[in-house]
Coordinates of C-alpha atoms in Angstrom, one line a residue:
M145 CA 154.1 226.0 73.0
G146 CA 152.9 226.5 76.7
S147 CA 150.8 224.5 78.9
E148 CA 147.0 224.3 78.4
T149 CA 144.2 223.7 80.8
K150 CA 141.3 221.5 79.6
T151 CA 138.2 220.2 81.0
C152 CA 137.5 216.5 80.8
Q153 CA 134.5 215.6 79.0
N154 CA 133.8 212.9 81.2
C155 CA 134.4 213.8 85.0
H156 CA 134.4 217.6 84.0
N157 CA 137.6 218.0 86.2
Q158 CA 140.5 220.3 84.8
F159 CA 143.7 218.8 83.6
I160 CA 146.9 220.4 82.2
V161 CA 148.3 219.6 78.8
E162 CA 152.0 220.2 79.3
P163 CA 154.6 221.5 76.6
E164 CA 156.3 218.1 76.4
D165 CA 152.7 216.5 75.9
F166 CA 152.2 218.6 72.9
V167 CA 155.5 217.5 71.5
F168 CA 154.7 214.1 72.0
Y169 CA 151.2 214.4 70.2
E170 CA 152.9 216.1 67.3
K171 CA 155.4 213.2 67.0
M172 CA 152.4 210.7 67.0
R173 CA 150.4 213.1 64.6
V174 CA 147.3 213.0 66.9
P175 CA 145.3 215.7 68.6
P176 CA 145.4 216.4 72.3
P177 CA 143.1 214.4 74.4
T178 CA 139.6 215.5 75.6
F179 CA 139.5 213.1 78.5
C180 CA 141.7 213.5 81.7
P181 CA 144.7 211.2 82.4
E182 CA 142.6 209.1 84.9
C183 CA 139.5 208.8 82.7
R184 CA 141.7 207.8 79.9
M185 CA 143.2 205.2 82.3
V186 CA 140.1 203.6 83.5
R187 CA 138.8 203.5 79.9
R188 CA 141.7 201.3 78.9
F189 CA 141.4 199.2 82.1
V190 CA 137.9 198.0 81.2
F191 CA 139.6 196.3 78.2
R192 CA 141.6 194.1 80.5
N193 CA 140.1 191.0 82.0
E194 CA 143.0 189.9 84.2
R195 CA 141.9 186.8 85.8
N196 CA 138.5 185.5 84.9
L197 CA 137.9 182.4 82.8
F198 CA 134.6 181.3 81.5
R199 CA 133.3 178.0 79.9
R200 CA 131.7 178.5 76.6
K201 CA 131.3 176.6 73.1
D202 CA 134.0 176.9 70.4
D203 CA 132.3 178.0 67.4
V204 CA 134.2 175.7 65.1
S205 CA 133.9 172.3 67.0
G206 CA 131.1 173.0 69.3
K207 CA 133.2 171.7 72.2
E208 CA 133.2 173.5 75.5
I209 CA 136.4 175.4 76.2
F210 CA 137.8 177.9 78.4
S211 CA 137.5 181.6 77.3
M212 CA 138.4 185.0 78.7
Y213 CA 135.0 186.0 77.3
S214 CA 131.7 185.1 79.0
P215 CA 129.1 183.3 77.0
E216 CA 127.1 186.5 77.0
V217 CA 129.7 188.2 74.6
P218 CA 128.2 188.3 71.1
V219 CA 131.0 187.2 69.1
K220 CA 132.3 184.0 67.7
I221 CA 135.1 182.4 69.7
Y222 CA 137.8 180.0 68.3
E223 CA 140.0 177.8 70.3
K224 CA 143.4 179.2 70.2
D225 CA 145.2 176.8 67.8
Y226 CA 142.5 177.0 65.3
W227 CA 142.2 180.8 65.5
W228 CA 146.1 181.2 64.8
S229 CA 146.0 178.6 62.0
D230 CA 145.4 179.1 58.3
A231 CA 141.9 177.5 58.4
W232 CA 140.3 180.9 58.3
D233 CA 141.1 184.5 57.0
A234 CA 139.9 187.6 58.7
T235 CA 140.0 189.4 55.3
E236 CA 136.8 187.5 54.5
Y237 CA 135.2 190.1 56.8
A238 CA 136.3 193.0 54.9
R239 CA 133.9 195.8 54.1
D240 CA 133.9 199.3 52.6
Y241 CA 134.0 202.4 54.7
D242 CA 130.7 204.3 54.7
F243 CA 131.1 208.1 55.0
A244 CA 127.4 208.5 55.9
R245 CA 128.0 206.8 59.4
P246 CA 130.4 207.5 62.3
F247 CA 133.8 205.6 62.2
F248 CA 133.4 204.1 65.8
E249 CA 129.7 202.9 65.0
Q250 CA 131.1 200.9 61.9
F251 CA 134.0 199.6 63.6
R252 CA 132.1 198.1 66.6
E253 CA 130.2 196.1 64.0
L254 CA 133.3 194.8 62.3
M255 CA 134.9 194.2 65.8
Y256 CA 132.1 191.8 66.8
A257 CA 131.6 190.2 63.4
V258 CA 135.4 188.8 63.1
P259 CA 136.0 185.7 65.4
W260 CA 138.3 186.1 68.3
A261 CA 140.8 183.8 70.0
S262 CA 139.4 182.2 73.2
R263 CA 142.5 183.2 75.2
I264 CA 145.7 185.0 74.9
I265 CA 148.4 182.1 75.7
T266 CA 151.6 181.3 74.1
N267 CA 154.1 178.2 74.6
I268 CA 152.2 176.8 77.8
V269 CA 152.8 173.3 78.8
N270 CA 150.2 171.6 81.4
S271 CA 148.9 175.1 82.2
D272 CA 145.3 175.1 80.8
Y273 CA 143.8 177.2 83.7
A274 CA 145.8 180.4 82.4
N275 CA 145.3 183.4 80.6
N276 CA 147.5 186.5 79.2
A277 CA 150.2 184.2 79.7
Y278 CA 153.3 182.8 77.8
Y279 CA 156.2 180.3 78.4
L280 CA 154.4 178.6 81.3
K281 CA 154.9 174.9 82.8
N282 CA 152.8 173.2 85.3
C283 CA 151.1 176.5 86.2
Y284 CA 147.4 176.6 87.6
L285 CA 145.1 179.7 87.9
C286 CA 147.9 182.0 86.8
F287 CA 147.3 185.2 84.9
G288 CA 149.4 188.1 83.3
I289 CA 152.6 186.1 83.9
G290 CA 155.4 184.8 81.7
Y291 CA 158.5 182.5 81.9
S292 CA 157.1 180.7 85.0
E293 CA 156.6 177.2 86.2
D294 CA 155.4 175.1 89.0
S295 CA 153.3 177.8 90.4
A296 CA 149.6 178.6 91.3
Y297 CA 147.4 181.7 91.9
A298 CA 150.2 183.9 90.5
I299 CA 149.2 187.3 88.9
D300 CA 151.6 189.6 87.0
G301 CA 155.2 188.2 87.2
I302 CA 157.8 185.9 86.6
V303 CA 158.0 183.0 89.2
K304 CA 159.0 179.7 90.0
N305 CA 157.5 177.2 92.6
S306 CA 155.4 180.1 94.0
F307 CA 151.9 180.5 95.2
D308 CA 149.5 183.4 95.9
V309 CA 151.9 186.1 94.5
T310 CA 151.1 189.4 92.8
S311 CA 153.4 191.3 90.9
A312 CA 156.4 189.1 91.9
T313 CA 159.4 189.1 89.5
N314 CA 162.1 186.5 89.3
S315 CA 161.4 185.0 92.6
E316 CA 161.2 181.3 94.0
L317 CA 159.5 179.4 96.6
C318 CA 157.5 182.6 97.7
Y319 CA 154.1 182.6 99.2
D320 CA 151.4 185.2 99.7
G321 CA 153.6 187.9 98.5
M322 CA 153.2 191.3 96.8
A323 CA 155.9 193.3 94.7
V324 CA 158.8 190.9 95.8
R325 CA 161.6 190.9 93.3
D326 CA 164.6 188.4 93.1
C327 CA 163.4 186.9 96.3
Y328 CA 163.7 183.4 97.7
R329 CA 161.7 181.7 100.4
T330 CA 159.9 185.0 101.1
F331 CA 156.5 184.7 102.8
F332 CA 153.6 187.0 103.6
S333 CA 155.8 190.0 102.5
Y334 CA 155.5 193.4 100.6
A335 CA 158.0 195.2 98.4
C336 CA 161.0 193.3 99.2
E337 CA 164.1 192.8 97.0
K338 CA 166.9 190.3 96.9
C339 CA 165.7 188.8 100.2
H340 CA 165.6 184.9 101.4
D341 CA 163.9 183.3 104.4
V342 CA 162.0 186.6 105.2
W343 CA 158.5 186.6 106.7
F344 CA 155.8 189.2 107.0
S345 CA 158.3 192.1 106.0
R346 CA 157.9 195.3 104.1
D347 CA 160.5 197.2 102.1
C348 CA 163.5 195.1 103.0
V349 CA 166.4 194.7 100.7
A350 CA 169.2 192.1 100.7
C351 CA 168.0 190.7 104.1
S352 CA 167.7 187.0 105.3
D353 CA 166.2 185.5 108.4
C354 CA 164.0 188.5 109.2
F355 CA 160.5 188.3 110.5
G356 CA 157.9 191.1 110.8
C357 CA 160.4 193.9 109.8
A358 CA 160.2 197.2 107.9
N359 CA 162.8 199.3 106.1
L360 CA 165.8 197.0 106.7
R361 CA 169.0 196.9 104.6
N362 CA 171.4 194.0 104.5
K363 CA 170.2 192.6 107.9
Q364 CA 170.0 189.1 109.2
Y365 CA 168.4 187.6 112.2
Y366 CA 165.9 190.5 113.0
I367 CA 162.3 190.1 114.5
F368 CA 160.1 193.1 114.3
N369 CA 163.2 195.3 113.7
K370 CA 165.1 193.9 116.7
A371 CA 168.4 192.1 116.3
Y372 CA 168.8 188.7 117.6
T373 CA 171.6 186.1 117.8
K374 CA 171.2 183.2 115.2
E375 CA 170.2 180.9 118.0
D376 CA 167.7 183.2 119.8
Y377 CA 166.4 184.1 116.4
E378 CA 165.5 180.3 115.7
V379 CA 164.1 179.9 119.0
E380 CA 161.9 182.8 118.9
I381 CA 160.7 182.1 115.3
A382 CA 159.8 178.5 116.3
R383 CA 157.8 179.9 119.2
I384 CA 156.0 182.4 117.1
L385 CA 155.1 180.2 114.1
D386 CA 154.1 177.3 116.6
G387 CA 154.7 174.5 114.0
G388 CA 153.0 176.0 111.1
S389 CA 149.9 176.9 113.1
Y390 CA 147.2 179.1 111.2
H391 CA 146.2 180.9 114.3
A392 CA 149.8 181.6 115.3
N393 CA 150.3 182.9 111.7
E394 CA 147.3 185.3 111.9
E395 CA 148.7 186.8 115.2
A396 CA 152.1 187.2 113.7
K397 CA 150.6 189.1 110.8
K398 CA 148.7 191.4 113.0
M399 CA 151.9 192.4 114.9
A400 CA 154.0 192.6 111.7
Y401 CA 151.4 194.9 110.2
A402 CA 151.6 197.1 113.3
V403 CA 155.4 197.4 112.8
W404 CA 154.9 198.3 109.2
Q405 CA 152.5 201.1 110.1
A406 CA 154.8 202.3 112.8
H407 CA 157.7 202.9 110.2
P408 CA 157.8 205.4 107.6
Y409 CA 156.9 204.7 104.1
K410 CA 158.9 206.2 101.1
Y411 CA 156.7 208.6 99.1
M412 CA 156.7 206.0 96.2
L413 CA 157.8 202.5 95.6
S414 CA 160.8 202.6 93.2
W415 CA 164.1 200.8 92.5
H416 CA 167.1 202.0 90.5
N417 CA 165.4 205.0 88.5
T418 CA 166.3 208.3 87.2
N419 CA 163.8 211.4 87.1
V420 CA 160.6 209.6 87.5
T421 CA 157.2 210.2 89.2
G422 CA 154.4 207.8 90.0
D423 CA 154.5 204.3 91.9
W424 CA 155.9 200.9 91.6
I425 CA 158.7 202.0 89.1
V426 CA 161.7 199.9 88.4
A427 CA 164.9 200.7 86.3
S428 CA 163.3 203.5 84.4
K429 CA 164.3 206.9 83.3
N430 CA 162.3 210.1 82.6
V431 CA 158.9 208.7 83.2
Q432 CA 156.2 210.6 84.6
H433 CA 152.7 209.5 86.3
C434 CA 153.3 205.9 85.8
F435 CA 152.2 202.9 87.8
N436 CA 154.0 199.3 87.9
V437 CA 156.4 200.0 85.1
A438 CA 159.9 198.6 84.4
E439 CA 162.7 199.7 82.0
L440 CA 160.6 202.5 80.6
E441 CA 162.1 205.6 79.2
D442 CA 160.7 209.0 78.3
S443 CA 157.0 208.0 78.9
K444 CA 154.0 209.3 80.7
Y445 CA 150.8 208.1 82.0
C446 CA 151.7 204.3 81.6
Q447 CA 150.6 201.2 83.6
N448 CA 151.8 197.6 83.9
V449 CA 154.5 197.9 81.3
G450 CA 157.7 196.1 81.1
Y451 CA 159.8 193.5 83.1
V452 CA 163.3 193.9 84.2
G453 CA 165.6 192.0 81.8
I454 CA 162.9 191.7 79.2
G455 CA 162.4 195.5 78.5
G456 CA 159.6 198.0 78.7
G457 CA 159.3 200.7 76.2
K458 CA 160.3 204.2 75.1
D459 CA 158.3 207.2 74.2
C460 CA 155.0 205.9 75.2
Y461 CA 152.0 207.8 76.5
D462 CA 148.6 206.3 77.9
Y463 CA 150.0 202.9 77.4
T464 CA 148.5 199.9 79.7
L465 CA 150.2 196.6 79.7
W466 CA 153.1 194.8 78.0
G467 CA 156.2 196.5 76.7
E468 CA 159.2 194.3 75.6
Q469 CA 161.0 197.0 73.5
A470 CA 157.8 198.8 72.6
E471 CA 158.1 202.3 71.2
L472 CA 155.9 205.3 70.2
I473 CA 152.8 203.6 71.7
Y474 CA 149.8 205.8 72.6
E475 CA 146.4 204.9 74.0
A476 CA 146.8 201.2 73.7
V477 CA 146.1 198.3 75.7
Q478 CA 147.9 194.8 75.8
C479 CA 150.1 195.7 72.8
G480 CA 153.8 194.9 72.8
N481 CA 156.8 192.8 71.9
A482 CA 158.8 195.1 69.5
C483 CA 155.6 197.1 68.5
R484 CA 156.1 200.5 67.3
D485 CA 153.9 203.4 66.3
V486 CA 150.7 201.8 67.6
K487 CA 147.8 204.0 68.8
F488 CA 144.1 203.5 69.9
S489 CA 144.6 199.7 69.7
W490 CA 143.9 196.7 71.8
N491 CA 145.7 193.4 71.8
C492 CA 147.9 193.8 68.9
W493 CA 151.4 192.2 68.8
P494 CA 154.2 191.2 68.0
A495 CA 156.3 193.6 66.1
D496 CA 153.1 195.6 64.8
Q497 CA 154.2 198.9 63.1
S498 CA 152.0 201.8 62.3
V499 CA 148.7 200.4 63.6
E500 CA 145.7 202.4 64.3
Y501 CA 142.2 201.6 65.9
S502 CA 142.7 197.9 65.5
V503 CA 142.0 194.9 67.7
H504 CA 143.5 191.4 67.7
C505 CA 145.9 192.0 64.8
H506 CA 149.3 190.4 64.8
S507 CA 152.5 191.0 62.8
A508 CA 150.8 193.6 60.8
S509 CA 151.8 197.1 59.5
D510 CA 150.0 200.0 58.1
I511 CA 146.5 199.0 59.0
F512 CA 143.6 201.1 60.3
G513 CA 140.3 200.1 61.8
C514 CA 141.1 196.3 61.3
V515 CA 140.3 193.1 63.4
G516 CA 141.9 189.8 63.5
L517 CA 144.5 190.2 60.7
K518 CA 147.8 188.4 60.8
K519 CA 150.8 189.5 58.7
K520 CA 148.8 192.2 56.6
S521 CA 149.7 195.5 55.5
Y522 CA 147.8 198.5 53.9
C523 CA 144.4 197.3 55.0
I524 CA 141.4 199.4 56.3
F525 CA 138.3 197.6 57.6
N526 CA 140.0 194.3 56.7
K527 CA 140.0 195.3 53.0
Q528 CA 143.3 195.2 51.1
Y529 CA 144.6 198.3 49.5
T530 CA 147.6 199.5 47.6
K531 CA 149.9 201.7 49.6
E532 CA 148.9 204.7 47.8
D533 CA 145.1 204.1 48.0
Y534 CA 145.6 203.1 51.7
L535 CA 147.4 206.4 52.6
L536 CA 144.8 208.5 50.8
L537 CA 141.8 206.8 52.4
R538 CA 143.2 206.9 55.8
E539 CA 143.4 210.6 55.7
K540 CA 140.1 211.0 54.4
I541 CA 138.6 208.7 57.2
I542 CA 140.6 210.7 59.8
R543 CA 139.0 214.0 58.6
H544 CA 135.6 212.3 58.6
M545 CA 136.0 211.1 62.1
Q546 CA 136.7 214.7 63.0
T547 CA 133.5 216.1 61.1
M548 CA 131.3 213.2 62.0
P549 CA 132.3 212.2 65.5
Y550 CA 130.5 209.2 67.5
T551 CA 128.6 210.3 70.6
D552 CA 127.8 207.6 73.2
A553 CA 124.7 207.3 75.4
Q554 CA 126.4 209.5 78.0
G555 CA 126.9 212.3 75.6
R556 CA 130.7 211.8 75.3
I557 CA 132.1 212.6 71.9
Y558 CA 134.5 210.3 70.3
S559 CA 136.6 211.9 67.3
Y560 CA 140.0 210.8 66.0
G561 CA 142.4 210.9 68.9
E562 CA 140.3 209.0 71.4
F563 CA 140.4 205.2 72.5
F564 CA 137.4 203.1 72.2
P565 CA 134.3 204.0 74.1
P566 CA 134.0 201.7 77.4
A567 CA 130.8 200.1 76.0
F568 CA 132.8 198.6 73.2
S569 CA 134.6 196.3 75.6
P570 CA 133.5 192.7 75.7
F571 CA 134.2 192.6 79.5
A572 CA 131.9 193.9 82.3
Y573 CA 133.5 196.5 84.4
N574 CA 133.4 194.1 87.4
Q575 CA 135.3 191.6 85.4
T576 CA 138.3 193.8 84.7
I577 CA 141.3 195.5 86.4
A578 CA 139.1 198.8 86.5
Q579 CA 137.1 197.2 89.4
D580 CA 140.4 196.0 91.2
F581 CA 141.6 199.6 91.3
F582 CA 138.5 201.8 91.2
P583 CA 135.7 199.7 92.6
L584 CA 132.2 200.8 91.7
A585 CA 128.7 199.5 92.7
K586 CA 126.7 198.0 89.8
E587 CA 124.3 201.1 89.6
E588 CA 127.3 203.4 89.5
A589 CA 129.2 201.5 86.8
Q590 CA 126.0 201.4 84.5
K591 CA 125.3 205.1 85.1
E592 CA 128.8 205.8 83.8
G593 CA 128.2 203.8 80.8
F594 CA 130.1 200.5 81.6
I595 CA 128.9 197.3 81.2
W596 CA 128.0 195.0 84.2
R597 CA 127.5 191.3 84.6
D598 CA 126.4 189.7 87.6
P599 CA 128.7 186.7 88.6
E600 CA 127.8 183.3 87.5
T601 CA 126.3 181.4 90.6
H602 CA 127.6 177.8 90.9
E603 CA 125.9 175.6 93.6
Y604 CA 128.7 173.6 95.0
Q605 CA 128.1 171.4 98.1
T606 CA 130.9 172.3 100.3
T607 CA 132.2 169.5 102.6
I608 CA 134.2 171.3 105.2
D609 CA 134.0 175.0 106.5
A610 CA 137.4 176.7 106.4
A611 CA 137.1 177.3 110.0
H612 CA 137.2 173.8 110.8
L613 CA 140.4 173.0 108.9
P614 CA 143.4 171.7 111.0
D615 CA 145.3 174.4 112.6
R616 CA 148.7 172.9 111.8
I617 CA 149.9 171.8 108.5
A618 CA 151.4 168.6 110.1
D619 CA 147.9 167.6 111.0
V620 CA 146.6 167.7 107.4
Q621 CA 146.0 164.5 105.5
D622 CA 146.0 164.0 101.8
S623 CA 142.3 163.6 102.0
I624 CA 142.0 167.4 102.1
L625 CA 142.5 167.3 98.4
K626 CA 139.0 165.6 98.0
E627 CA 137.3 168.3 100.2
I628 CA 135.4 171.3 98.9
V629 CA 136.1 174.1 101.4
K630 CA 134.0 176.9 102.2
C631 CA 135.7 180.3 102.1
L632 CA 136.1 182.1 105.4
S633 CA 135.3 185.5 103.9
C634 CA 132.9 185.1 100.9
G635 CA 131.3 181.7 101.6
K636 CA 132.2 180.4 98.0
A637 CA 133.7 177.0 97.5
F638 CA 137.5 176.3 96.8
R639 CA 139.9 173.3 96.8
I640 CA 143.5 172.7 97.7
I641 CA 145.3 171.2 94.9
Q642 CA 148.1 168.6 95.0
M643 CA 151.0 170.8 94.2
E644 CA 149.8 173.5 96.6
L645 CA 149.6 171.1 99.4
E646 CA 153.0 169.9 98.8
F647 CA 154.3 173.3 98.8
L648 CA 152.6 174.1 102.2
Q649 CA 153.9 171.1 103.7
R650 CA 157.4 171.6 102.5
M651 CA 157.5 175.2 103.9
S652 CA 155.6 174.5 107.1
L653 CA 152.8 176.8 106.1
P654 CA 149.1 176.5 107.1
L655 CA 146.4 175.8 104.9
P656 CA 144.5 179.0 103.5
R657 CA 141.1 179.9 104.8
E658 CA 140.0 181.9 101.9
C659 CA 139.4 181.2 98.2
P660 CA 141.9 182.5 95.6
P661 CA 140.0 185.4 94.6
C662 CA 139.7 186.7 98.3
R663 CA 143.4 185.9 99.0
H664 CA 144.2 188.1 96.0
A665 CA 141.9 190.7 96.9
A666 CA 143.7 190.8 100.4
R667 CA 147.0 191.4 98.7
L668 CA 145.5 194.2 96.6
R669 CA 144.6 196.0 99.6
L670 CA 148.2 196.5 100.4
R671 CA 148.7 198.4 97.3
N672 CA 147.7 202.1 96.5
I673 CA 145.6 202.8 93.5
P674 CA 147.3 204.8 90.5
R675 CA 146.0 208.2 91.6
F676 CA 148.5 210.7 92.6
Y677 CA 148.5 213.7 95.2
R678 CA 150.9 216.5 96.0
R679 CA 151.9 216.3 99.5
Q680 CA 154.7 217.3 101.9
C681 CA 157.1 215.1 103.7
Q682 CA 155.6 214.0 107.3
C683 CA 158.9 214.2 108.9
A684 CA 158.6 216.8 111.6
G685 CA 162.3 216.9 112.7
E686 CA 163.0 214.6 115.4
K687 CA 160.1 212.5 114.7
S688 CA 157.0 211.9 112.4
G689 CA 154.3 214.5 112.2
N690 CA 151.8 212.4 113.9
G691 CA 154.4 211.5 116.8
V692 CA 154.3 207.8 116.1
Y693 CA 157.8 207.3 114.7
Q694 CA 161.0 208.4 116.5
N695 CA 163.7 209.3 114.0
Q696 CA 166.9 207.2 114.4
T697 CA 169.3 209.7 112.9
P698 CA 169.6 213.6 112.5
H699 CA 168.3 215.0 109.2
T700 CA 169.6 218.0 107.3
H701 CA 166.5 220.0 108.2
A702 CA 167.4 219.4 111.8
A703 CA 164.4 219.9 114.3
D704 CA 162.4 221.8 111.6
H705 CA 159.7 220.1 109.6
C706 CA 161.1 219.0 106.3
P707 CA 160.0 221.4 103.5
N708 CA 160.2 218.8 100.7
E709 CA 157.1 218.1 98.5
F710 CA 156.4 215.2 96.2
E711 CA 153.8 213.3 94.2
T712 CA 152.6 210.2 95.9
S713 CA 149.9 207.5 95.7
Y714 CA 149.3 207.9 99.4
A715 CA 146.2 209.8 99.8
P716 CA 146.3 212.5 102.6
D717 CA 143.7 210.8 104.7
Q718 CA 145.8 207.3 104.7
K719 CA 147.5 206.4 108.0
E720 CA 150.8 205.7 106.6
I721 CA 153.8 207.7 107.6
V722 CA 155.2 209.2 104.3
Y723 CA 158.6 210.5 104.0
C724 CA 160.5 212.0 101.0
E725 CA 163.4 210.2 99.6
E726 CA 166.0 212.0 101.7
C727 CA 164.4 211.6 105.1
Y728 CA 163.4 208.0 104.2
Q729 CA 166.9 207.2 103.1
A730 CA 168.2 208.6 106.4
E731 CA 165.9 206.1 108.4
V732 CA 166.4 202.7 106.6
V733 CA 169.0 200.9 108.4

């Protein structure tokens, strides 16, 4: 079968279904999608609340607990341990399928009738302020991470004794970093691998004692990409950092960012891959249009899947979040840990098999349209069937979904083969990763059919303005732990916690002036969004096309403009100098 051009029923842009896509859809026994890849991705993103916790009542004990669901969500919430216990049974909510009504309409009623667990956490110790996390010890406000300890304000990664890091993997004693992998004592840096004692650097590999650098390999004692002796390096760094001064730190950051912008960026952030397109891809093979994935194979349109050493997945399309040896996953969010043949589902794990249109189901197989089931098979709408009756009813429901589809308030049609409508999500658009990547104003989000909830307002009387904090960490007293600090950016209140202060003192780092959400937002601005463009290499022969960067070595295309084209997440109007693989590799030193 050849390629086919389709029109997205949401954004009305055209998209192409390639021959290999049809092969995958046939393997999964599903029809081709009617939404374009980006609209499908955003639709899944609104089912992921990455880092918001709310206080609400446990519907069993009545006690106030932390939950990933705001009190406005009309569903019963059970504290995690009770939800996982045998004290209740989701099959008590079983119901017959009604062929007089659309599937999605009925499923939404079941979805909100069955109780949900307050948070998604497993094997955590002294880490109550966490969610979407497992195997944590002594962690605070950490989200989407695993196998981590003694850390705070970490999102998406595996870390130890690190603070304010995003997408950091197997890193220790790191601070304010993004996409740092296998790093030690790496601060204010982006896209660095196997580095230690590195500051304010971008895309450095196997470097140590480097400051404000870009595109270095196996280097030591460099400042702003200039080599120093060990003695001169130590003197100059001491002068620049000025004893852990906040203002000196800010000036160093400005100078480092200028160096970053003056050196080429590789068209995609990738390590150790074979035949991949997208961005932020690690140790993967034959993956296309993917973002932030690791150890993934033969897959397309996936985001935030897998960790190196733990595993990603194979044969997956339109898969957002998790991995761990997952296989044959399609249009799913937060499903993983040896799952196989899971489609149109949210938060189903571990080792689920042949699961469709299900939510909060675990260790299940051969279920369709179920909510909250554990270790069940051959169920539809939480009702138990024999294998034979299950298979017959499943096929009948699929035909019914095709002949009586669901239409949402925006006129979008949902038949068998589409993920849940955005309005089914318990999360507001502005509470999810959709807002992180594709920010919308309240009116825009509501117009497109997304839920919006205005943030809760807390009246905390701040005791000190961030602008008045001591400049040097050496001048900070333990009394800072009792202060309520006013954020320099948003004006909201935040506190410095004990282990954070001890870390900053140990590393001679200044106190932060912004609250954790603002610090996270600042890191996100270093990262492109998962939207891809067709562009040509900006190497113009002896220098970059904009004349800013002078090439250090001759390239194979000599003085001519490089003819190579590629898919990249760098938009044409961005200021970064973007080189192809060949030209970039010629310039890293």
